Amino acid sequence: MAKIVGGFLVPHDPIMFVAPNAPDKTVADKAWEAYETCAQNLAATDVTTVIIVGNDHYMLFGTTCLPKYCIGTGHVEGPIDRLPGLNKALVNNNEALASFIASDGAEQGFDWAVARSFTTDHAFSIPYQLIVQRAEAISGREIKAIPVYLGSAVDPFISMKRCRELGEQIAASVSRFDSDENVAVIGSGGISHWVGVKESGKVNPEFDQRIIDLCCNQDLDQMIALSDEQILEQGGNGAMELRNFVCAMAAVGAGTVSLIEYQPVPEWVTGLGFMELRAS
């Protein structure tokens, strides 16, 4: 049967592409090198599919429909928001596994919104290009990818508790999928950042370090105990993306979480944290 063997927690900061030279070069290089480390580490595994858990930025879903969680099961391309150096392209989706996660989840009480044709945004496409496709180039083998989108950027938010449950459901469904696939899960999101508000550009390293410690200690109980009010006050509206981290960590399960890099970068308006997840 298929199994989840590890994953990563990484940012998806579009300003890195729009203004790559805004921070000091030493700071910028450490962030780009962290993505390369993730890609190298992924290439060194026998992972065949990566599930990337991200969130819409009010580009894919609007006021007419705001799903709490959605999975792309068919044709996937992206990103819809083209950035310098991030070109729109087809995604090699694992349609069979994605469809199974949705159908198996329905039997377990998880009513997935299903996208049979889907265009991603940068939440998926940045880690897909910098980690998954780069790992393909390094290893010379095919790695498929599945987009999962959570309602973690626009109110009404999916609850932290439900994100944990969803991650556990993804893991259970993968374990029931009849194949010998090895799967990794990437939680895609920034730590502290304020988006589209007067505080934009503010970063809170103290909050970021607290989150990094919780992740590295695999303390999901304390993660999901964070209230929306706490996150918004201390980490900004962008830090609601921590839901993506929770889902990914719950999917990978017990094992080890190690810090690859952390850089607070006001010039890129985000606390950038990179962590690797390894299943036991």
PDB file of C-alpha atoms in Angstrom:
ATOM      1  CA  MET A   1       0.000   0.000   0.000  1.00  0.00           C
ATOM      2  CA  ALA A   2       1.041   3.637  -0.417  1.00  0.00           C
ATOM      3  CA  LYS A   3       2.596   5.517   2.491  1.00  0.00           C
ATOM      4  CA  ILE A   4       3.560   9.024   3.532  1.00  0.00           C
ATOM      5  CA  VAL A   5       7.276   9.187   4.272  1.00  0.00           C
ATOM      6  CA  GLY A   6       7.925  12.862   4.965  1.00  0.00           C
ATOM      7  CA  GLY A   7       7.549  16.384   3.713  1.00  0.00           C
ATOM      8  CA  PHE A   8       8.373  20.040   4.263  1.00  0.00           C
ATOM      9  CA  LEU A   9       6.976  23.254   5.716  1.00  0.00           C
ATOM     10  CA  VAL A  10       7.953  26.161   3.459  1.00  0.00           C
ATOM     11  CA  PRO A  11       6.854  29.700   2.524  1.00  0.00           C
ATOM     12  CA  HIS A  12       5.295  30.772  -0.770  1.00  0.00           C
ATOM     13  CA  ASP A  13       6.349  34.411  -0.818  1.00  0.00           C
ATOM     14  CA  PRO A  14       5.620  36.014  -4.225  1.00  0.00           C
ATOM     15  CA  ILE A  15       7.678  39.103  -3.352  1.00  0.00           C
ATOM     16  CA  MET A  16      10.786  36.932  -3.622  1.00  0.00           C
ATOM     17  CA  PHE A  17      10.052  36.768  -7.342  1.00  0.00           C
ATOM     18  CA  VAL A  18       8.809  40.336  -7.784  1.00  0.00           C
ATOM     19  CA  ALA A  19      11.660  42.006  -5.880  1.00  0.00           C
ATOM     20  CA  PRO A  20      14.442  39.411  -5.574  1.00  0.00           C
ATOM     21  CA  ASN A  21      17.100  42.018  -4.785  1.00  0.00           C
ATOM     22  CA  ALA A  22      15.147  43.911  -2.114  1.00  0.00           C
ATOM     23  CA  PRO A  23      16.830  42.335   0.945  1.00  0.00           C
ATOM     24  CA  ASP A  24      20.525  42.122   1.656  1.00  0.00           C
ATOM     25  CA  LYS A  25      22.063  39.511  -0.658  1.00  0.00           C
ATOM     26  CA  THR A  26      23.189  37.328   2.243  1.00  0.00           C
ATOM     27  CA  VAL A  27      19.636  37.167   3.567  1.00  0.00           C
ATOM     28  CA  ALA A  28      18.155  36.515   0.133  1.00  0.00           C
ATOM     29  CA  ASP A  29      20.683  33.801  -0.668  1.00  0.00           C
ATOM     30  CA  LYS A  30      19.848  31.910   2.520  1.00  0.00           C
ATOM     31  CA  ALA A  31      16.168  31.807   1.558  1.00  0.00           C
ATOM     32  CA  TRP A  32      16.798  30.631  -2.005  1.00  0.00           C
ATOM     33  CA  GLU A  33      19.338  28.098  -0.730  1.00  0.00           C
ATOM     34  CA  ALA A  34      16.755  26.726   1.701  1.00  0.00           C
ATOM     35  CA  TYR A  35      14.474  25.852  -1.212  1.00  0.00           C
ATOM     36  CA  GLU A  36      17.440  24.158  -2.891  1.00  0.00           C
ATOM     37  CA  THR A  37      18.111  22.151   0.274  1.00  0.00           C
ATOM     38  CA  CYS A  38      14.489  20.980   0.272  1.00  0.00           C
ATOM     39  CA  ALA A  39      14.788  19.981  -3.387  1.00  0.00           C
ATOM     40  CA  GLN A  40      18.052  18.134  -2.800  1.00  0.00           C
ATOM     41  CA  ASN A  41      16.594  16.286   0.187  1.00  0.00           C
ATOM     42  CA  LEU A  42      13.466  15.355  -1.765  1.00  0.00           C
ATOM     43  CA  ALA A  43      15.571  14.144  -4.698  1.00  0.00           C
ATOM     44  CA  ALA A  44      17.503  11.879  -2.327  1.00  0.00           C
ATOM     45  CA  THR A  45      14.314  10.003  -1.374  1.00  0.00           C
ATOM     46  CA  ASP A  46      12.199   7.561  -3.356  1.00  0.00           C
ATOM     47  CA  VAL A  47       9.122   9.811  -3.209  1.00  0.00           C
ATOM     48  CA  THR A  48       6.867   9.434  -6.255  1.00  0.00           C
ATOM     49  CA  THR A  49       4.122  11.948  -5.404  1.00  0.00           C
ATOM     50  CA  VAL A  50       4.012  15.180  -3.416  1.00  0.00           C
ATOM     51  CA  ILE A  51       0.804  16.609  -1.953  1.00  0.00           C
ATOM     52  CA  ILE A  52       1.108  20.401  -1.633  1.00  0.00           C
ATOM     53  CA  VAL A  53      -1.238  21.980   0.909  1.00  0.00           C
ATOM     54  CA  GLY A  54      -1.757  25.665   0.186  1.00  0.00           C
ATOM     55  CA  ASN A  55      -4.472  28.276   0.226  1.00  0.00           C
ATOM     56  CA  ASP A  56      -6.273  30.533  -2.194  1.00  0.00           C
ATOM     57  CA  HIS A  57      -5.504  34.257  -2.078  1.00  0.00           C
ATOM     58  CA  TYR A  58      -8.965  35.289  -3.280  1.00  0.00           C
ATOM     59  CA  MET A  59      -7.892  34.593  -6.869  1.00  0.00           C
ATOM     60  CA  LEU A  60      -9.199  31.076  -7.486  1.00  0.00           C
ATOM     61  CA  PHE A  61     -12.300  31.240  -5.316  1.00  0.00           C
ATOM     62  CA  GLY A  62     -14.358  34.355  -4.757  1.00  0.00           C
ATOM     63  CA  THR A  63     -17.548  35.464  -3.100  1.00  0.00           C
ATOM     64  CA  THR A  64     -19.579  32.954  -5.116  1.00  0.00           C
ATOM     65  CA  CYS A  65     -17.836  29.929  -3.557  1.00  0.00           C
ATOM     66  CA  LEU A  66     -15.384  29.627  -0.659  1.00  0.00           C
ATOM     67  CA  PRO A  67     -14.695  25.911  -0.011  1.00  0.00           C
ATOM     68  CA  LYS A  68     -13.166  24.906   3.302  1.00  0.00           C
ATOM     69  CA  TYR A  69     -10.997  22.321   1.535  1.00  0.00           C
ATOM     70  CA  CYS A  70     -10.565  21.389  -2.104  1.00  0.00           C
ATOM     71  CA  ILE A  71      -8.463  18.833  -3.982  1.00  0.00           C
ATOM     72  CA  GLY A  72      -7.487  18.903  -7.649  1.00  0.00           C
ATOM     73  CA  THR A  73      -8.293  15.510  -9.153  1.00  0.00           C
ATOM     74  CA  GLY A  74      -7.927  16.129 -12.884  1.00  0.00           C
ATOM     75  CA  HIS A  75      -6.213  18.564 -15.231  1.00  0.00           C
ATOM     76  CA  VAL A  76      -4.045  20.992 -13.258  1.00  0.00           C
ATOM     77  CA  GLU A  77      -2.016  23.946 -14.468  1.00  0.00           C
ATOM     78  CA  GLY A  78      -0.718  27.155 -12.979  1.00  0.00           C
ATOM     79  CA  PRO A  79      -0.054  29.562 -11.553  1.00  0.00           C
ATOM     80  CA  ILE A  80      -2.861  31.916 -12.483  1.00  0.00           C
ATOM     81  CA  ASP A  81      -0.792  34.809 -11.060  1.00  0.00           C
ATOM     82  CA  ARG A  82       2.260  34.858 -13.289  1.00  0.00           C
ATOM     83  CA  LEU A  83       5.368  36.133 -11.551  1.00  0.00           C
ATOM     84  CA  PRO A  84       8.823  36.836 -12.994  1.00  0.00           C
ATOM     85  CA  GLY A  85      10.523  33.452 -13.169  1.00  0.00           C
ATOM     86  CA  LEU A  86       7.354  31.545 -12.275  1.00  0.00           C
ATOM     87  CA  ASN A  87       5.771  30.534 -15.542  1.00  0.00           C
ATOM     88  CA  LYS A  88       2.380  28.960 -16.105  1.00  0.00           C
ATOM     89  CA  ALA A  89       2.673  25.283 -17.035  1.00  0.00           C
ATOM     90  CA  LEU A  90       0.929  21.936 -16.801  1.00  0.00           C
ATOM     91  CA  VAL A  91       1.214  20.078 -13.504  1.00  0.00           C
ATOM     92  CA  ASN A  92       1.859  16.346 -13.532  1.00  0.00           C
ATOM     93  CA  ASN A  93      -1.052  15.507 -11.242  1.00  0.00           C
ATOM     94  CA  ASN A  94      -1.485  12.077  -9.677  1.00  0.00           C
ATOM     95  CA  GLU A  95      -5.144  11.896 -10.633  1.00  0.00           C
ATOM     96  CA  ALA A  96      -5.689   8.360  -9.386  1.00  0.00           C
ATOM     97  CA  LEU A  97      -4.431   9.070  -5.871  1.00  0.00           C
ATOM     98  CA  ALA A  98      -6.160  12.464  -5.682  1.00  0.00           C
ATOM     99  CA  SER A  99      -9.487  10.939  -6.702  1.00  0.00           C
ATOM    100  CA  PHE A 100      -9.051   8.146  -4.164  1.00  0.00           C
ATOM    101  CA  ILE A 101      -8.323  10.607  -1.345  1.00  0.00           C
ATOM    102  CA  ALA A 102     -11.564  12.429  -2.183  1.00  0.00           C
ATOM    103  CA  SER A 103     -13.742   9.309  -2.515  1.00  0.00           C
ATOM    104  CA  ASP A 104     -12.226   7.538   0.474  1.00  0.00           C
ATOM    105  CA  GLY A 105     -12.558  10.706   2.519  1.00  0.00           C
ATOM    106  CA  ALA A 106     -16.253  10.915   1.680  1.00  0.00           C
ATOM    107  CA  GLU A 107     -16.717   7.486   3.223  1.00  0.00           C
ATOM    108  CA  GLN A 108     -15.030   8.738   6.390  1.00  0.00           C
ATOM    109  CA  GLY A 109     -17.107  11.907   6.710  1.00  0.00           C
ATOM    110  CA  PHE A 110     -14.884  14.331   4.781  1.00  0.00           C
ATOM    111  CA  ASP A 111     -16.859  15.962   1.981  1.00  0.00           C
ATOM    112  CA  TRP A 112     -14.092  17.237  -0.262  1.00  0.00           C
ATOM    113  CA  ALA A 113     -14.738  19.933  -2.797  1.00  0.00           C
ATOM    114  CA  VAL A 114     -13.335  18.400  -5.978  1.00  0.00           C
ATOM    115  CA  ALA A 115     -11.783  20.325  -8.871  1.00  0.00           C
ATOM    116  CA  ARG A 116     -11.651  18.197 -12.024  1.00  0.00           C
ATOM    117  CA  SER A 117     -10.006  21.085 -13.841  1.00  0.00           C
ATOM    118  CA  PHE A 118      -7.946  23.421 -11.728  1.00  0.00           C
ATOM    119  CA  THR A 119      -5.588  26.373 -12.016  1.00  0.00           C
ATOM    120  CA  THR A 120      -3.297  26.875  -9.038  1.00  0.00           C
ATOM    121  CA  ASP A 121      -1.889  30.090  -7.630  1.00  0.00           C
ATOM    122  CA  HIS A 122       1.542  30.752  -6.133  1.00  0.00           C
ATOM    123  CA  ALA A 123       0.758  28.869  -2.904  1.00  0.00           C
ATOM    124  CA  PHE A 124       1.110  25.644  -4.894  1.00  0.00           C
ATOM    125  CA  SER A 125       3.294  26.709  -7.779  1.00  0.00           C
ATOM    126  CA  ILE A 126       6.233  28.184  -5.848  1.00  0.00           C
ATOM    127  CA  PRO A 127       7.021  24.974  -3.897  1.00  0.00           C
ATOM    128  CA  TYR A 128       6.103  22.905  -6.951  1.00  0.00           C
ATOM    129  CA  GLN A 129       8.653  24.670  -9.134  1.00  0.00           C
ATOM    130  CA  LEU A 130      11.399  25.253  -6.567  1.00  0.00           C
ATOM    131  CA  ILE A 131      11.175  21.898  -4.786  1.00  0.00           C
ATOM    132  CA  VAL A 132       9.288  19.256  -6.793  1.00  0.00           C
ATOM    133  CA  GLN A 133      10.388  20.153 -10.305  1.00  0.00           C
ATOM    134  CA  ARG A 134      13.906  20.915  -9.111  1.00  0.00           C
ATOM    135  CA  ALA A 135      14.024  17.491  -7.394  1.00  0.00           C
ATOM    136  CA  GLU A 136      12.925  15.922 -10.683  1.00  0.00           C
ATOM    137  CA  ALA A 137      15.792  17.649 -12.469  1.00  0.00           C
ATOM    138  CA  ILE A 138      18.314  16.533  -9.842  1.00  0.00           C
ATOM    139  CA  SER A 139      17.142  12.917  -9.652  1.00  0.00           C
ATOM    140  CA  GLY A 140      16.153  12.415 -13.283  1.00  0.00           C
ATOM    141  CA  ARG A 141      12.884  10.742 -12.273  1.00  0.00           C
ATOM    142  CA  GLU A 142       9.222  11.719 -12.396  1.00  0.00           C
ATOM    143  CA  ILE A 143       7.534  13.116  -9.297  1.00  0.00           C
ATOM    144  CA  LYS A 144       3.819  13.811  -9.506  1.00  0.00           C
ATOM    145  CA  ALA A 145       2.017  16.448  -7.439  1.00  0.00           C
ATOM    146  CA  ILE A 146      -1.478  16.931  -6.029  1.00  0.00           C
ATOM    147  CA  PRO A 147      -2.891  20.362  -5.066  1.00  0.00           C
ATOM    148  CA  VAL A 148      -4.876  20.663  -1.848  1.00  0.00           C
ATOM    149  CA  TYR A 149      -6.314  24.074  -0.998  1.00  0.00           C
ATOM    150  CA  LEU A 150      -7.578  25.048   2.461  1.00  0.00           C
ATOM    151  CA  GLY A 151      -9.741  27.993   3.468  1.00  0.00           C
ATOM    152  CA  SER A 152      -6.890  29.551   5.422  1.00  0.00           C
ATOM    153  CA  ALA A 153      -6.588  33.012   3.906  1.00  0.00           C
ATOM    154  CA  VAL A 154     -10.129  34.368   3.630  1.00  0.00           C
ATOM    155  CA  ASP A 155     -12.927  34.341   6.218  1.00  0.00           C
ATOM    156  CA  PRO A 156     -14.726  32.040   7.007  1.00  0.00           C
ATOM    157  CA  PHE A 157     -11.592  30.082   7.898  1.00  0.00           C
ATOM    158  CA  ILE A 158     -11.390  26.338   8.236  1.00  0.00           C
ATOM    159  CA  SER A 159     -10.763  25.526  11.898  1.00  0.00           C
ATOM    160  CA  MET A 160      -7.330  24.449  13.084  1.00  0.00           C
ATOM    161  CA  LYS A 161      -8.913  21.307  14.526  1.00  0.00           C
ATOM    162  CA  ARG A 162     -10.418  20.405  11.168  1.00  0.00           C
ATOM    163  CA  CYS A 163      -7.040  20.956   9.482  1.00  0.00           C
ATOM    164  CA  ARG A 164      -5.526  18.381  11.803  1.00  0.00           C
ATOM    165  CA  GLU A 165      -8.364  15.961  11.128  1.00  0.00           C
ATOM    166  CA  LEU A 166      -8.019  16.523   7.396  1.00  0.00           C
ATOM    167  CA  GLY A 167      -4.303  15.775   7.509  1.00  0.00           C
ATOM    168  CA  GLU A 168      -5.001  12.571   9.392  1.00  0.00           C
ATOM    169  CA  GLN A 169      -7.646  11.652   6.810  1.00  0.00           C
ATOM    170  CA  ILE A 170      -5.188  12.244   3.977  1.00  0.00           C
ATOM    171  CA  ALA A 171      -2.713   9.913   5.682  1.00  0.00           C
ATOM    172  CA  ALA A 172      -5.361   7.241   6.233  1.00  0.00           C
ATOM    173  CA  SER A 173      -6.533   7.431   2.633  1.00  0.00           C
ATOM    174  CA  VAL A 174      -2.982   7.235   1.291  1.00  0.00           C
ATOM    175  CA  SER A 175      -2.381   4.139   3.416  1.00  0.00           C
ATOM    176  CA  ARG A 176      -5.452   2.496   1.851  1.00  0.00           C
ATOM    177  CA  PHE A 177      -4.441   3.333  -1.722  1.00  0.00           C
ATOM    178  CA  ASP A 178      -3.455   0.166  -3.549  1.00  0.00           C
ATOM    179  CA  SER A 179       0.001   1.050  -4.843  1.00  0.00           C
ATOM    180  CA  ASP A 180       3.599   1.078  -3.687  1.00  0.00           C
ATOM    181  CA  GLU A 181       3.861   4.853  -3.878  1.00  0.00           C
ATOM    182  CA  ASN A 182       5.879   6.895  -1.423  1.00  0.00           C
ATOM    183  CA  VAL A 183       4.275  10.251  -0.749  1.00  0.00           C
ATOM    184  CA  ALA A 184       5.565  13.522   0.707  1.00  0.00           C
ATOM    185  CA  VAL A 185       3.397  16.384   1.980  1.00  0.00           C
ATOM    186  CA  ILE A 186       4.368  20.054   1.780  1.00  0.00           C
ATOM    187  CA  GLY A 187       2.659  22.631   3.973  1.00  0.00           C
ATOM    188  CA  SER A 188       2.960  25.885   2.035  1.00  0.00           C
ATOM    189  CA  GLY A 189       2.650  29.187   3.898  1.00  0.00           C
ATOM    190  CA  GLY A 190       4.440  32.031   5.572  1.00  0.00           C
ATOM    191  CA  ILE A 191       4.742  32.534   9.286  1.00  0.00           C
ATOM    192  CA  SER A 192       4.276  36.154  10.388  1.00  0.00           C
ATOM    193  CA  HIS A 193       3.126  38.519   7.664  1.00  0.00           C
ATOM    194  CA  TRP A 194       0.477  41.159   7.192  1.00  0.00           C
ATOM    195  CA  VAL A 195      -1.182  41.251   3.760  1.00  0.00           C
ATOM    196  CA  GLY A 196      -2.978  44.254   2.250  1.00  0.00           C
ATOM    197  CA  VAL A 197      -3.126  46.187   5.526  1.00  0.00           C
ATOM    198  CA  LYS A 198      -1.231  49.140   6.971  1.00  0.00           C
ATOM    199  CA  GLU A 199       1.107  46.821   8.885  1.00  0.00           C
ATOM    200  CA  SER A 200       2.333  45.227   5.639  1.00  0.00           C
ATOM    201  CA  GLY A 201       6.094  44.745   5.853  1.00  0.00           C
ATOM    202  CA  LYS A 202       6.004  43.986   9.567  1.00  0.00           C
ATOM    203  CA  VAL A 203       7.548  40.687  10.718  1.00  0.00           C
ATOM    204  CA  ASN A 204       7.379  39.251  14.249  1.00  0.00           C
ATOM    205  CA  PRO A 205      10.441  37.020  14.870  1.00  0.00           C
ATOM    206  CA  GLU A 206       9.270  36.161  18.400  1.00  0.00           C
ATOM    207  CA  PHE A 207       5.998  34.763  17.089  1.00  0.00           C
ATOM    208  CA  ASP A 208       7.851  32.976  14.292  1.00  0.00           C
ATOM    209  CA  GLN A 209      10.237  31.322  16.736  1.00  0.00           C
ATOM    210  CA  ARG A 210       7.341  30.164  18.867  1.00  0.00           C
ATOM    211  CA  ILE A 211       5.740  28.530  15.830  1.00  0.00           C
ATOM    212  CA  ILE A 212       9.038  26.968  14.745  1.00  0.00           C
ATOM    213  CA  ASP A 213       9.490  25.513  18.236  1.00  0.00           C
ATOM    214  CA  LEU A 214       5.964  24.087  18.218  1.00  0.00           C
ATOM    215  CA  CYS A 215       6.559  22.536  14.806  1.00  0.00           C
ATOM    216  CA  CYS A 216       9.948  21.066  15.711  1.00  0.00           C
ATOM    217  CA  ASN A 217       8.477  19.681  18.946  1.00  0.00           C
ATOM    218  CA  GLN A 218       5.500  18.364  16.937  1.00  0.00           C
ATOM    219  CA  ASP A 219       3.177  20.010  19.427  1.00  0.00           C
ATOM    220  CA  LEU A 220       0.011  20.001  17.346  1.00  0.00           C
ATOM    221  CA  ASP A 221      -2.116  20.352  20.470  1.00  0.00           C
ATOM    222  CA  GLN A 222      -0.630  23.777  21.178  1.00  0.00           C
ATOM    223  CA  MET A 223      -0.702  24.707  17.486  1.00  0.00           C
ATOM    224  CA  ILE A 224      -4.419  24.096  17.158  1.00  0.00           C
ATOM    225  CA  ALA A 225      -5.021  25.781  20.520  1.00  0.00           C
ATOM    226  CA  LEU A 226      -3.885  29.098  19.016  1.00  0.00           C
ATOM    227  CA  SER A 227      -6.940  31.273  18.564  1.00  0.00           C
ATOM    228  CA  ASP A 228      -7.562  33.275  15.421  1.00  0.00           C
ATOM    229  CA  GLU A 229      -7.322  36.412  17.531  1.00  0.00           C
ATOM    230  CA  GLN A 230      -3.857  35.428  18.789  1.00  0.00           C
ATOM    231  CA  ILE A 231      -2.611  34.640  15.306  1.00  0.00           C
ATOM    232  CA  LEU A 232      -4.004  37.833  13.797  1.00  0.00           C
ATOM    233  CA  GLU A 233      -2.557  40.019  16.543  1.00  0.00           C
ATOM    234  CA  GLN A 234       0.885  38.405  16.779  1.00  0.00           C
ATOM    235  CA  GLY A 235       1.438  36.995  13.296  1.00  0.00           C
ATOM    236  CA  GLY A 236      -0.861  38.972  11.026  1.00  0.00           C
ATOM    237  CA  ASN A 237      -3.607  37.886   8.673  1.00  0.00           C
ATOM    238  CA  GLY A 238      -1.054  36.048   6.527  1.00  0.00           C
ATOM    239  CA  ALA A 239      -0.154  33.785   9.427  1.00  0.00           C
ATOM    240  CA  MET A 240      -3.581  32.190   9.200  1.00  0.00           C
ATOM    241  CA  GLU A 241      -1.737  30.006   6.685  1.00  0.00           C
ATOM    242  CA  LEU A 242      -0.433  28.072   9.692  1.00  0.00           C
ATOM    243  CA  ARG A 243      -3.437  25.871   8.996  1.00  0.00           C
ATOM    244  CA  ASN A 244      -1.504  24.518   6.017  1.00  0.00           C
ATOM    245  CA  PHE A 245       1.350  23.562   8.342  1.00  0.00           C
ATOM    246  CA  VAL A 246      -1.028  21.818  10.732  1.00  0.00           C
ATOM    247  CA  CYS A 247      -2.592  19.764   7.939  1.00  0.00           C
ATOM    248  CA  ALA A 248       0.799  18.720   6.551  1.00  0.00           C
ATOM    249  CA  MET A 249       2.193  17.804   9.966  1.00  0.00           C
ATOM    250  CA  ALA A 250      -0.883  15.750  10.815  1.00  0.00           C
ATOM    251  CA  ALA A 251      -0.606  13.942   7.483  1.00  0.00           C
ATOM    252  CA  VAL A 252       3.049  13.019   8.017  1.00  0.00           C
ATOM    253  CA  GLY A 253       2.454  12.001  11.638  1.00  0.00           C
ATOM    254  CA  ALA A 254       4.965  11.220  14.359  1.00  0.00           C
ATOM    255  CA  GLY A 255       8.628  11.330  13.454  1.00  0.00           C
ATOM    256  CA  THR A 256      11.030  14.252  13.396  1.00  0.00           C
ATOM    257  CA  VAL A 257      10.767  17.888  12.336  1.00  0.00           C
ATOM    258  CA  SER A 258      14.020  19.760  11.767  1.00  0.00           C
ATOM    259  CA  LEU A 259      14.653  23.409  10.988  1.00  0.00           C
ATOM    260  CA  ILE A 260      16.410  24.058   7.691  1.00  0.00           C
ATOM    261  CA  GLU A 261      16.375  27.867   7.728  1.00  0.00           C
ATOM    262  CA  TYR A 262      14.578  30.849   9.202  1.00  0.00           C
ATOM    263  CA  GLN A 263      14.881  34.410   7.927  1.00  0.00           C
ATOM    264  CA  PRO A 264      12.694  37.365   9.013  1.00  0.00           C
ATOM    265  CA  VAL A 265      12.612  39.480   5.849  1.00  0.00           C
ATOM    266  CA  PRO A 266      10.595  42.723   6.080  1.00  0.00           C
ATOM    267  CA  GLU A 267      11.630  43.541   2.499  1.00  0.00           C
ATOM    268  CA  TRP A 268       9.733  40.412   1.454  1.00  0.00           C
ATOM    269  CA  VAL A 269       7.013  41.156   4.072  1.00  0.00           C
ATOM    270  CA  THR A 270       7.288  37.678   5.603  1.00  0.00           C
ATOM    271  CA  GLY A 271       8.906  35.515   8.247  1.00  0.00           C
ATOM    272  CA  LEU A 272      10.318  32.715   6.096  1.00  0.00           C
ATOM    273  CA  GLY A 273      10.561  29.340   7.823  1.00  0.00           C
ATOM    274  CA  PHE A 274      11.768  26.106   6.198  1.00  0.00           C
ATOM    275  CA  MET A 275      11.405  22.784   8.030  1.00  0.00           C
ATOM    276  CA  GLU A 276      11.705  19.161   7.007  1.00  0.00           C
ATOM    277  CA  LEU A 277       9.264  16.488   8.184  1.00  0.00           C
ATOM    278  CA  ARG A 278      10.265  12.842   8.415  1.00  0.00           C
ATOM    279  CA  ALA A 279       7.859  10.068   9.278  1.00  0.00           C
ATOM    280  CA  SER A 280       8.935   7.503  11.835  1.00  0.00           C
TER     281      SER A 280
END
